[in-house]
mmCIF file of C-alpha atoms in Angstrom:
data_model
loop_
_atom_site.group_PDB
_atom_site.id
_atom_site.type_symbol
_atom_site.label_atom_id
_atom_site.label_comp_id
_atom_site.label_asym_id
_atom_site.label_seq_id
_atom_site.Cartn_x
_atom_site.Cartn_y
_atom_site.Cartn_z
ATOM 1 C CA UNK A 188 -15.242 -13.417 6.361
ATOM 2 C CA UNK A 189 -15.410 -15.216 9.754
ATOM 3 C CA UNK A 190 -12.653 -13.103 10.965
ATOM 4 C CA UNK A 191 -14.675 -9.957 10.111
ATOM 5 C CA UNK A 192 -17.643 -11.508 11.874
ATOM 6 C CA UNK A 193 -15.716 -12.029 14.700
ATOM 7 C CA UNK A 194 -14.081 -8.350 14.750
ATOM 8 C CA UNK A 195 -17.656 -7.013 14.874
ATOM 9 C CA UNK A 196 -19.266 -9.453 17.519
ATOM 10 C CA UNK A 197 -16.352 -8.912 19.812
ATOM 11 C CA UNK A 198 -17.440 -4.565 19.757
ATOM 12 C CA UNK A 199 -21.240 -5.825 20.289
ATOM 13 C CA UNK A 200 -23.784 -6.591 21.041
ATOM 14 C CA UNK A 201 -24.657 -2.870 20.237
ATOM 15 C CA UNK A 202 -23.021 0.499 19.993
ATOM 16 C CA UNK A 203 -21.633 2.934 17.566
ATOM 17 C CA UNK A 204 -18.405 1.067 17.502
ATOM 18 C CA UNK A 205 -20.065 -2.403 16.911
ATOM 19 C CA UNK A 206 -22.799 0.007 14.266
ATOM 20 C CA UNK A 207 -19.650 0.960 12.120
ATOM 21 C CA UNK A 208 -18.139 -2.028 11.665
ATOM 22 C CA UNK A 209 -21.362 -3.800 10.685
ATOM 23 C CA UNK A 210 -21.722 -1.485 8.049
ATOM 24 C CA UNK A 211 -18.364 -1.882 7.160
ATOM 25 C CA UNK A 212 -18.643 -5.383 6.858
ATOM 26 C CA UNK A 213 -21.619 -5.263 5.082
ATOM 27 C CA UNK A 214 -20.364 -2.565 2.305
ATOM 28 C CA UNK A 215 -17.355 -5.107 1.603
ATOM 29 C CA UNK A 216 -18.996 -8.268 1.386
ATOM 30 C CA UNK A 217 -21.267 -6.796 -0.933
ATOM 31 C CA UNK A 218 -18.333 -5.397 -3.041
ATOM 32 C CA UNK A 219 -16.450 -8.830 -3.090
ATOM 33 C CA UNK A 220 -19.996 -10.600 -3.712
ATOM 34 C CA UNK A 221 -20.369 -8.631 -6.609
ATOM 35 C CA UNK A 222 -17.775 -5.728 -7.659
ATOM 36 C CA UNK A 223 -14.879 -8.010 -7.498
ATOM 37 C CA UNK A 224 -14.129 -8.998 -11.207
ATOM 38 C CA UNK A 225 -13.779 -12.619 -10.631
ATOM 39 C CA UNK A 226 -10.160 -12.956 -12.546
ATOM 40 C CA UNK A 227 -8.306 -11.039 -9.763
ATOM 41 C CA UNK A 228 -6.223 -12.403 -7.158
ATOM 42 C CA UNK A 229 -6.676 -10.626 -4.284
ATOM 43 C CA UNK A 230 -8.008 -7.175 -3.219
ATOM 44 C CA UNK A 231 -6.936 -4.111 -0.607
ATOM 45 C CA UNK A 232 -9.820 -2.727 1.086
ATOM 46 C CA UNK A 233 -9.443 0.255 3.435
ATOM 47 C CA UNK A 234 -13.189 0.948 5.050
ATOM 48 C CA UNK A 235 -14.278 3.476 7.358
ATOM 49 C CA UNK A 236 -17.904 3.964 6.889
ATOM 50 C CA UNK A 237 -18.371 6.963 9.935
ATOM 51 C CA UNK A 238 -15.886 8.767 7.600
ATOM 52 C CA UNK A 239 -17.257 8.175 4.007
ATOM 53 C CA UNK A 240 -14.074 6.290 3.072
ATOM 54 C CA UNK A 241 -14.176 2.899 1.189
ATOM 55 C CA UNK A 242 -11.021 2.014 -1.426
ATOM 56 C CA UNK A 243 -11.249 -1.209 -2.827
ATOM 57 C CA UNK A 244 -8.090 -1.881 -5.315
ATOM 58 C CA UNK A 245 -7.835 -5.176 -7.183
ATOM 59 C CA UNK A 246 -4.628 -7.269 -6.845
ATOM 60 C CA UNK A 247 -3.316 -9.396 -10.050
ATOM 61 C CA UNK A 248 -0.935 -10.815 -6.990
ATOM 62 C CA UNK A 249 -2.097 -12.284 -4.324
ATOM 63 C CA UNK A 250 -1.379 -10.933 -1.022
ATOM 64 C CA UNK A 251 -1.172 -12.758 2.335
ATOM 65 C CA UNK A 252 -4.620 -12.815 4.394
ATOM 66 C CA UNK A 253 -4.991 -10.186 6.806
ATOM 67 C CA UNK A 254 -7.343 -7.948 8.857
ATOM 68 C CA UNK A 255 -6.052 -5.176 10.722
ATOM 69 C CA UNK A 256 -8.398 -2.906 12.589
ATOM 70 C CA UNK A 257 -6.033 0.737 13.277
ATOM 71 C CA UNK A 258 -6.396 4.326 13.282
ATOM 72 C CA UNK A 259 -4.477 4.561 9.838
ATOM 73 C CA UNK A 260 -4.314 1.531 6.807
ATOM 74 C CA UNK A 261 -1.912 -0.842 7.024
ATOM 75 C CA UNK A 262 0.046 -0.082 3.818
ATOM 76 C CA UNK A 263 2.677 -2.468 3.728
ATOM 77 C CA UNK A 264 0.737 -5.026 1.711
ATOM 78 C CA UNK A 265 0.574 -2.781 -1.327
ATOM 79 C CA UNK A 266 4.295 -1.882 -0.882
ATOM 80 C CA UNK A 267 5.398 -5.797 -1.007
ATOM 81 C CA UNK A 268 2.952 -6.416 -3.780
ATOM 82 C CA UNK A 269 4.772 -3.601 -5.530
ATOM 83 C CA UNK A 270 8.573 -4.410 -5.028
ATOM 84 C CA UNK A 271 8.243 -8.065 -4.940
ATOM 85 C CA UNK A 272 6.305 -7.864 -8.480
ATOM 86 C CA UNK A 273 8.325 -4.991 -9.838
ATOM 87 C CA UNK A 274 6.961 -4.056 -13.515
ATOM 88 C CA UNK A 275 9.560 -4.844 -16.097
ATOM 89 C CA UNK A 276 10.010 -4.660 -20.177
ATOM 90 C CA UNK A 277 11.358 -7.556 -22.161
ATOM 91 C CA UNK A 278 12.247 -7.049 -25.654
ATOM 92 C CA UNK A 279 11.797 -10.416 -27.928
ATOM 93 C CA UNK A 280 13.617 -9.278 -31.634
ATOM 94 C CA UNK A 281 15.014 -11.228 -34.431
ATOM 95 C CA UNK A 282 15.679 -9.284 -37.696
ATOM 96 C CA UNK A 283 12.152 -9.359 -39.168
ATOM 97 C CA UNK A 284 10.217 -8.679 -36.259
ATOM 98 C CA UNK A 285 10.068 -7.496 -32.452
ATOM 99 C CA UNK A 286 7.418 -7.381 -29.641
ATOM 100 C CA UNK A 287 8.474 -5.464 -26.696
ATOM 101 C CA UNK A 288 6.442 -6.525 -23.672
ATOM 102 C CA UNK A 289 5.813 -4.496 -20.840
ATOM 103 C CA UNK A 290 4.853 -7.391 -17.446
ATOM 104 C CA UNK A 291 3.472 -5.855 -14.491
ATOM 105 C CA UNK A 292 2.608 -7.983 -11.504
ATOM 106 C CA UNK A 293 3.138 -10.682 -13.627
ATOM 107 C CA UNK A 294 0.721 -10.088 -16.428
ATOM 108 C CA UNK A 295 0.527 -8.011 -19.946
ATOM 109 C CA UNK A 296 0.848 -4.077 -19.401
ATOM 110 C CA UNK A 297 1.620 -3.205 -22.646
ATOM 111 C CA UNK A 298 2.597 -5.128 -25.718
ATOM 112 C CA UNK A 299 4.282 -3.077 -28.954
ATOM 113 C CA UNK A 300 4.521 -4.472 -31.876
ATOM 114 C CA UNK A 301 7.432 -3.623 -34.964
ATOM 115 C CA UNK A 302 8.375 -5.294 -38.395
ATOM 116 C CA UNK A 303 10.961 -4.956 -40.022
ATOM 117 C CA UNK A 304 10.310 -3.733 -43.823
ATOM 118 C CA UNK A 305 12.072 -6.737 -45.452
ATOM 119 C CA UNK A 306 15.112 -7.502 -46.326
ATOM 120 C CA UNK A 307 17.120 -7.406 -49.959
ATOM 121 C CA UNK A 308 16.498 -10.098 -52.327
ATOM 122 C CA UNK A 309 19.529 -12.602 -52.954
ATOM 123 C CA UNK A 310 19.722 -12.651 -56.629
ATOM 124 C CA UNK A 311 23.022 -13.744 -57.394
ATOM 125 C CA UNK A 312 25.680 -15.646 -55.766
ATOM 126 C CA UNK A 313 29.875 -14.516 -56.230
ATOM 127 C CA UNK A 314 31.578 -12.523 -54.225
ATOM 128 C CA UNK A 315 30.719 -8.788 -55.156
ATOM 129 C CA UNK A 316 27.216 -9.503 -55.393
ATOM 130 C CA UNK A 317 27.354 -11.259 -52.012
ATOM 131 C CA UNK A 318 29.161 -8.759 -50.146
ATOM 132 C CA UNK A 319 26.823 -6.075 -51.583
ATOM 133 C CA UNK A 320 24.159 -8.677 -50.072
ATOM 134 C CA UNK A 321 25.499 -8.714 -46.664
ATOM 135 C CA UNK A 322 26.249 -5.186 -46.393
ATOM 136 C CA UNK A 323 22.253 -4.127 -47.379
ATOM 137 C CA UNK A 324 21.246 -6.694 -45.103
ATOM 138 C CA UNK A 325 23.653 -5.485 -42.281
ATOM 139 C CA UNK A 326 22.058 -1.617 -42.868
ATOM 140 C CA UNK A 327 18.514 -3.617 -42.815
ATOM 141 C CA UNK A 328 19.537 -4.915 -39.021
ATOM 142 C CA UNK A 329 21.256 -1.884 -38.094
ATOM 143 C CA UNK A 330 17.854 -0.064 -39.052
ATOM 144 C CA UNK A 331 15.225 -2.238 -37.533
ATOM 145 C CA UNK A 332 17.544 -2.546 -34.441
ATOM 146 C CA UNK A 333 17.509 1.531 -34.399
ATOM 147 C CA UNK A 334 13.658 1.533 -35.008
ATOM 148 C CA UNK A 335 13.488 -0.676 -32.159
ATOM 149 C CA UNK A 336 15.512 1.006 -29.560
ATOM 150 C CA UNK A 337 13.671 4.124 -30.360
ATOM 151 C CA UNK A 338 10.261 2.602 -29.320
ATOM 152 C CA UNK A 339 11.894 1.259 -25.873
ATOM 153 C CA UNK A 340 13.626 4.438 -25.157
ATOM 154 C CA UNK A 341 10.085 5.941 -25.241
ATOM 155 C CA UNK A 342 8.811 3.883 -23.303
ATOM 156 C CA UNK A 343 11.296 4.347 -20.052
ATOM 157 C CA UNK A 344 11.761 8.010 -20.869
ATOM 158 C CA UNK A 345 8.275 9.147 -21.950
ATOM 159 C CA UNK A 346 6.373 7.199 -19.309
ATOM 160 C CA UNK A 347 5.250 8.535 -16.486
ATOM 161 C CA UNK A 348 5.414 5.358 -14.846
ATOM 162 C CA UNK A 349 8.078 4.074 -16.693
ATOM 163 C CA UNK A 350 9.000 0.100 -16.009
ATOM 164 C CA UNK A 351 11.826 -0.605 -13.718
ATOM 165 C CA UNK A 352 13.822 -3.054 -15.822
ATOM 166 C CA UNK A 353 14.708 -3.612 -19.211
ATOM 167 C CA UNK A 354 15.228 -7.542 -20.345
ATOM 168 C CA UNK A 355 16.313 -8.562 -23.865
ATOM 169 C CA UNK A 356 16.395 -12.026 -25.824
ATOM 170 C CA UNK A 357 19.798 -13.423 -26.397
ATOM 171 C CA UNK A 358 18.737 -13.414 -29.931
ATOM 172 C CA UNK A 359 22.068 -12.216 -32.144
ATOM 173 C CA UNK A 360 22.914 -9.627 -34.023
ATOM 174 C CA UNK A 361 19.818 -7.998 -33.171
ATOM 175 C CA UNK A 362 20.461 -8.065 -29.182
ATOM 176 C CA UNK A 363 23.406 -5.987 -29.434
ATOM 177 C CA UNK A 364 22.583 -3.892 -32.458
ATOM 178 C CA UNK A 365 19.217 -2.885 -30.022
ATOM 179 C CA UNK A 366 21.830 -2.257 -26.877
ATOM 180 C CA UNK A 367 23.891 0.117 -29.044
ATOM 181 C CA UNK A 368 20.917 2.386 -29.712
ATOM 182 C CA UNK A 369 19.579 2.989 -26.165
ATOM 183 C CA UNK A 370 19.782 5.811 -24.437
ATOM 184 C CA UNK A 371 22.019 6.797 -21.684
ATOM 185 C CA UNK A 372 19.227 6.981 -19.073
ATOM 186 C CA UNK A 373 17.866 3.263 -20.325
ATOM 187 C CA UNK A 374 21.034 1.107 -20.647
ATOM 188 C CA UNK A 375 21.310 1.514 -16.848
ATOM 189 C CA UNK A 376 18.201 -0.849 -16.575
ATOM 190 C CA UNK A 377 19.322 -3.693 -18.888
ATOM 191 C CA UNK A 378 19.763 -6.597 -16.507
ATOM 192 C CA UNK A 379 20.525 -9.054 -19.160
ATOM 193 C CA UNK A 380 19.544 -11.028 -21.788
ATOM 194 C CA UNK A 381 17.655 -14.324 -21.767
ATOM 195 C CA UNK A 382 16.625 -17.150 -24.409
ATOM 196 C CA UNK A 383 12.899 -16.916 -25.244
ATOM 197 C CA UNK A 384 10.473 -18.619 -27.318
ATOM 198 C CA UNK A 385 8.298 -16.962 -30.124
ATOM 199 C CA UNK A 386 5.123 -16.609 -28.485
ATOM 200 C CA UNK A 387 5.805 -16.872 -24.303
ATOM 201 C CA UNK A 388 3.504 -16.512 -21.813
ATOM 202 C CA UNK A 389 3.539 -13.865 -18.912
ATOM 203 C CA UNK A 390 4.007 -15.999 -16.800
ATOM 204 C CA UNK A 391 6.698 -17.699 -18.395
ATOM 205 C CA UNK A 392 8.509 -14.788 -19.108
ATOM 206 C CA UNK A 393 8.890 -14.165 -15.642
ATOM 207 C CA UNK A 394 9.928 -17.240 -14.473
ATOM 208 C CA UNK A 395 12.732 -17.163 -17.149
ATOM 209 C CA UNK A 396 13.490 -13.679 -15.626
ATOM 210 C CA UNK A 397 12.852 -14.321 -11.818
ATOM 211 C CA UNK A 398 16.425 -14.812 -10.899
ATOM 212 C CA UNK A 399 17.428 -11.502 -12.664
ATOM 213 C CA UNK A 400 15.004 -9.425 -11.026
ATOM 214 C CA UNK A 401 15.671 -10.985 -7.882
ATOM 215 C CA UNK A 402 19.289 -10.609 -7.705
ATOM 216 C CA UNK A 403 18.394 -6.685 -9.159
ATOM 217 C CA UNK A 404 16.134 -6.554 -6.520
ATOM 218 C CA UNK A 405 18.600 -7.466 -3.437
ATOM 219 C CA UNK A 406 20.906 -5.248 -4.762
ATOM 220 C CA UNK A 407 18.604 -2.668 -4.553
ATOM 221 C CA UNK A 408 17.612 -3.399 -0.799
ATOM 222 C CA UNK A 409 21.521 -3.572 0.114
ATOM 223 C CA UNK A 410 22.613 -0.706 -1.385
ATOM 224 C CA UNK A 411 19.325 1.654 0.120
ATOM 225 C CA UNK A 412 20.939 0.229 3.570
ATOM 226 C CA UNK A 413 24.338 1.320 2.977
ATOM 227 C CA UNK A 414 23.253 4.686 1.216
ATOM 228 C CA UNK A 415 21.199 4.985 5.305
ATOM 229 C CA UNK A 416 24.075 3.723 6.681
ATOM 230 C CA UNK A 417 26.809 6.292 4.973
ATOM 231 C CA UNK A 418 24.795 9.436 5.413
ATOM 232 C CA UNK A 419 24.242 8.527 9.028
ATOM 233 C CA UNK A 420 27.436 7.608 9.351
ATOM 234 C CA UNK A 421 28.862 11.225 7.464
ATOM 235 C CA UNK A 422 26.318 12.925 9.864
ATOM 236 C CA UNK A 423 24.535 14.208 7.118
ATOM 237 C CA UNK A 424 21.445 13.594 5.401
ATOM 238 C CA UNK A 425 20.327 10.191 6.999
ATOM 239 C CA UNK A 426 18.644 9.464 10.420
ATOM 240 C CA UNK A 427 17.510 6.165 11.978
ATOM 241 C CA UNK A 428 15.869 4.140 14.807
ATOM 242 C CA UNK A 429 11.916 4.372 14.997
ATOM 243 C CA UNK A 430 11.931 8.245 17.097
ATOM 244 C CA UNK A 431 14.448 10.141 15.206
ATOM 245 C CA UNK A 432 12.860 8.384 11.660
ATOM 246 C CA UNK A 433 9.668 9.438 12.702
ATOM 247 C CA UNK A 434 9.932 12.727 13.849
ATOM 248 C CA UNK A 435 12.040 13.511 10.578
ATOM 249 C CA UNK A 436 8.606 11.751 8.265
ATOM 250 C CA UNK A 437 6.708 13.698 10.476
ATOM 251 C CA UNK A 438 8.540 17.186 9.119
ATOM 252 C CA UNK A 439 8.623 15.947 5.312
ATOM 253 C CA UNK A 440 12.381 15.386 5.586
ATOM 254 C CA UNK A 441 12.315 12.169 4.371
ATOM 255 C CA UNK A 442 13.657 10.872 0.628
ATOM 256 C CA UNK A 443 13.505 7.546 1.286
ATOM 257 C CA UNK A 444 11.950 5.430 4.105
ATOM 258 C CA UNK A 445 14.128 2.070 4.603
ATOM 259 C CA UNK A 446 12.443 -0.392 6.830
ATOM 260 C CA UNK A 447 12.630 -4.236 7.589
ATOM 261 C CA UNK A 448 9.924 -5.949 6.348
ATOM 262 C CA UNK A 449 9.316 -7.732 10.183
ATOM 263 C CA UNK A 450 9.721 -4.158 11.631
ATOM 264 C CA UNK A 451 6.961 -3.427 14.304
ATOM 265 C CA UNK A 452 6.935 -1.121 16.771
ATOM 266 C CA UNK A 453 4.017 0.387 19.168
ATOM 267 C CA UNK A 454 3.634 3.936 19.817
ATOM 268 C CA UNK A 455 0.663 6.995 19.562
ATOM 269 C CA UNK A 456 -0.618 9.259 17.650
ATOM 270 C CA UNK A 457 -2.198 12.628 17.803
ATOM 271 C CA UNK A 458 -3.248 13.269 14.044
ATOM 272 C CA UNK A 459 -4.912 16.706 15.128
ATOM 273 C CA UNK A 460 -1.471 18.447 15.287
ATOM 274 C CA UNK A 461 -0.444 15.847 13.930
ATOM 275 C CA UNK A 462 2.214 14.141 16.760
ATOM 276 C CA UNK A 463 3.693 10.868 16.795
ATOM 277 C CA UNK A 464 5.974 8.688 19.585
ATOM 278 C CA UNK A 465 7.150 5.975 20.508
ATOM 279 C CA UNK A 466 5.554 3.686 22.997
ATOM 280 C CA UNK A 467 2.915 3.564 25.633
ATOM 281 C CA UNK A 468 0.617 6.383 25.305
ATOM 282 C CA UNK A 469 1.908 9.260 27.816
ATOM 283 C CA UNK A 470 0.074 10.673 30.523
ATOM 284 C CA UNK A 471 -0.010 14.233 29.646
ATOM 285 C CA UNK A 472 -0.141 15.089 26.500
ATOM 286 C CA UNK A 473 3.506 16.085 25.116
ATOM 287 C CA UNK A 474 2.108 19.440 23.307
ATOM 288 C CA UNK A 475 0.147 20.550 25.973
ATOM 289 C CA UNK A 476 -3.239 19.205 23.786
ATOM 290 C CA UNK A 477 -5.803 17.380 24.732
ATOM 291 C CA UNK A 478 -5.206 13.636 26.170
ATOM 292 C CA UNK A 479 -8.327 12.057 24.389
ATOM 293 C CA UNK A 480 -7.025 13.156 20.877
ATOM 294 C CA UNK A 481 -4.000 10.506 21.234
ATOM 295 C CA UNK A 482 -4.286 7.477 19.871
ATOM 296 C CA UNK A 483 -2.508 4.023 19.774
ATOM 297 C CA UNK A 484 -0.964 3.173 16.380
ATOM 298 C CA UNK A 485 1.450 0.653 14.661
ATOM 299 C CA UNK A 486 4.576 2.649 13.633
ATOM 300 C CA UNK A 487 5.278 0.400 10.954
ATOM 301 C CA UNK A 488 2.579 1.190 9.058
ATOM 302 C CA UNK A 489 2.321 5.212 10.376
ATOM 303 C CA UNK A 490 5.701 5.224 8.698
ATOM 304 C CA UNK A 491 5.028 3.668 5.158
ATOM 305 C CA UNK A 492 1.963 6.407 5.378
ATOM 306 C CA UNK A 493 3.842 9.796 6.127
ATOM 307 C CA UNK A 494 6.758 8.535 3.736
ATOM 308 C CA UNK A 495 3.989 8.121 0.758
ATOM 309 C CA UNK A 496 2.150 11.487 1.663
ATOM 310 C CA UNK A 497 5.012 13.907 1.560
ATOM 311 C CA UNK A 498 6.022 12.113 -1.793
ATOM 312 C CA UNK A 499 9.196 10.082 -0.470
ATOM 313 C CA UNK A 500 9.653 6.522 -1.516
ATOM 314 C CA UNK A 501 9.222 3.396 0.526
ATOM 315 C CA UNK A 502 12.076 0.641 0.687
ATOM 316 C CA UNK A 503 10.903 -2.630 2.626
ATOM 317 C CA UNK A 504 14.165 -5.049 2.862
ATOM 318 C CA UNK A 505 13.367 -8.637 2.683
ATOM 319 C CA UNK A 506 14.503 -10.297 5.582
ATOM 320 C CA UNK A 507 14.620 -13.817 4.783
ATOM 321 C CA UNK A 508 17.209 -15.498 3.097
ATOM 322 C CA UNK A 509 15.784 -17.197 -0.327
ATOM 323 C CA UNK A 510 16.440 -20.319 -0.336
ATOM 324 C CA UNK A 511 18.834 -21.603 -3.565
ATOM 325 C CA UNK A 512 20.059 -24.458 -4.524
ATOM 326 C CA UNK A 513 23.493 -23.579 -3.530
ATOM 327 C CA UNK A 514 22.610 -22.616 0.079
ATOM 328 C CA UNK A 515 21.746 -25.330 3.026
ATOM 329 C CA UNK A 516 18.259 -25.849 3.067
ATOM 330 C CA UNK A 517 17.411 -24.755 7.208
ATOM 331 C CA UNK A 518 16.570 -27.245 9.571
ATOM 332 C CA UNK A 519 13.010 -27.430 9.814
ATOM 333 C CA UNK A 520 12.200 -25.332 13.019
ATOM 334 C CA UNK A 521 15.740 -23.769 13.063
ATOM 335 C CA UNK A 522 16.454 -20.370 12.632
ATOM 336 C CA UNK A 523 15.845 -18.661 9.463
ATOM 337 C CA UNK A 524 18.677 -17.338 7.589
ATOM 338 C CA UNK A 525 18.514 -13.313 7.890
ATOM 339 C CA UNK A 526 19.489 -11.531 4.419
ATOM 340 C CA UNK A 527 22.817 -9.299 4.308
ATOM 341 C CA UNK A 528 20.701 -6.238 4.602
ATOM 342 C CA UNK A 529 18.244 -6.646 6.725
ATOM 343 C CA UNK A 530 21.537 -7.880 9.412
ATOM 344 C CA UNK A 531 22.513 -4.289 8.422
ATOM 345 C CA UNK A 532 19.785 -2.682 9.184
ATOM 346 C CA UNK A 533 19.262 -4.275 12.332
ATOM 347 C CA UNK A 534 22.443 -2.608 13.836
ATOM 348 C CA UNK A 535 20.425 0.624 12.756
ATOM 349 C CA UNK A 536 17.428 -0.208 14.446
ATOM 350 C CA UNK A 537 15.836 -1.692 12.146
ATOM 351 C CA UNK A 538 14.432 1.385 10.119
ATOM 352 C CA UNK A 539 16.295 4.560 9.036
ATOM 353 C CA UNK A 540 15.818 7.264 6.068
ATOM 354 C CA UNK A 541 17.628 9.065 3.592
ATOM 355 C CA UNK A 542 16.749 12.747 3.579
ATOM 356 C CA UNK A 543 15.719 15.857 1.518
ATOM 357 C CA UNK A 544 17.089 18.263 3.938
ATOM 358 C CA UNK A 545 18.632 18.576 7.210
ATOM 359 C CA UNK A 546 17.164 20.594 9.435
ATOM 360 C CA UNK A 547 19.618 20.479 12.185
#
């Protein structure tokens, strides 16, 4: 709040500028004052008053603290909040019953409930009768697994936001009876299996998971890098370096937008035509349009925007090294480890794409 202050005093005393941003500040005090459901962690406002625009979406993750004042929103908050916190299903079975929780940033999504329908009664002891026993109760498992895998493989398949991992309990001979039965598109996402208690906690769950999905989630980063990479490489269907990835976001070309998360670059913006480049804004307009209509912007966050507005998908690599307890902890003040892909990417200038279409 005394940053926003700030940002408005230093466009005063008076004038439409310093008008706007009052009212701005006004309109989201007010909404965090008394909108705000008090059980959230954080919230992403984007307000423009002068253009009838305020978006206010709660955060069950909190993001860092920032204020950005720009010609476009900086989106790269919402993108970390999604990849770091990916949603994920976790399926917690033993042979009478099964809960198959769906976790998204870290709290309950979705929780589905099934029970098995009993088992057969052990009568009799001897070695007929017990065989007969263990092969009823073997169809019983074999069932309930099948019943089971049928209500996760609607979930990934019939979802139109389906979850982008699949987690089960190491719980035996359910666990592999339930792998058996999922479909070809789902077993892809199984990332393991992992010991749970009856009745965990969100929260818990995901710190029992957290080194799965991180590991998943590294992979991920270094193989969008090398998928850049290649295609660039092949001369095909992948570009990079801030000009050529921007001109080819600009056109819709682009599939996927890879990007270092400490990527920043300056350059303008004509959003009339709309025009983008790199740098210090030119002295005659590069279209022949009018100078005034070109403005500064952050090229960062002008290319999460054009990537998420011509449907393409949004990569940010992480590039920090976690620290693990098999790794040197760094020298306070040192230099901080750089991840595997983001040392990739950096020989590609630091952003690149994968594309739809080549319009060379």
């Amino acid at each position: 709040q005394r940053e926003l202050h700030a940002l408005v005093e230093s466009h005063g005393p008076r004038g439409e500028t310093y008008d706007a941003l009052a009212a701005d500040l006004a309109r989201i005090t007010e909404f965090v004052e008394t909108q705000l459901e008090p059980n959230v962690n954080g919230a992403f406002i984007v307000a423009d008053g002068q253009q009838g625009v305020f978006e206010a979406i709660p955060l069950d993750v909190a993001p860092t603290p920032s204020l950005v004042l720009e010609s476009v929103p900086a989106l790269r908050p919402l993108v970390h909040a999604s990849e770091d916190y990916p949603t994920f299903a976790v399926v917690n079975a033993n042979q009478q019953e099964a809960n198959v929780w769906v976790i998204e940033r870290l709290g309950w999504s979705e929780n589905i409930q099934v029970a098995s329908d009993g088992y057969p009664r052990h009568q009799s002891t001897g070695g007929l009768n017990a065989q007969r026993y263990q092969n009823r109760a073997n169809e019983r498992v074999e069932a309930f697994a099948r019943t089971v895998a049928e209500q996760v493989n609607r979930l990934f398949m019939e979802s139109s936001t389906p979850p982008d991992y699949l987690i089960l309990s190491d719980e035996e001979p359910m666990a592999t009876a339930i792998a058996e039965h999922l479909h070809k598109e789902v077993s892809p996402k199984v990332l393991g299996r992992v010991v749970l208690g009856k009745d965990p906690l969100p929260t818990e769950i995901a710190a029992t998971v957290a080194p799965m999905i991180e590991a998943a989630e590294r992979q991920e980063e270094t193989d969008a890098v090398q998928k850049v990479a290649d295609n660039v490489g092949a001369q095909t269907l992948g570009i990079a370096g801030a000009v050529d990835t921007l001109r080819a976001l600009a056109n819709g070309q682009v599939q996927m937008l890879v990007m270092n998360d400490d990527f920043t670059a300056t350059g303008w913006a004509d959003y009339t035509l709309p025009l983008f480049g790199l740098g210090e804004i030119p002295a005659e307009h590069p279209a022949g349009g009018d100078v005034a209509n070109l403005r500064v912007t952050k090229l960062e966050d002008e290319a999460v925007r054009l990537a998420l507005l011509n449907g393409g998908t949004v990569e940010l690599i992480q590039t920090t090294e976690p620290v693990s307890a098999d790794r040197d902890v760094p020298r306070a003040g040192g230099e901080i480890p750089r991840s595997r892909a983001a040392t990739a990417l950096d020989g590609l200038g630091g952003i690149g794409a994968v594309l739809r279409y080549d319009m060379a």
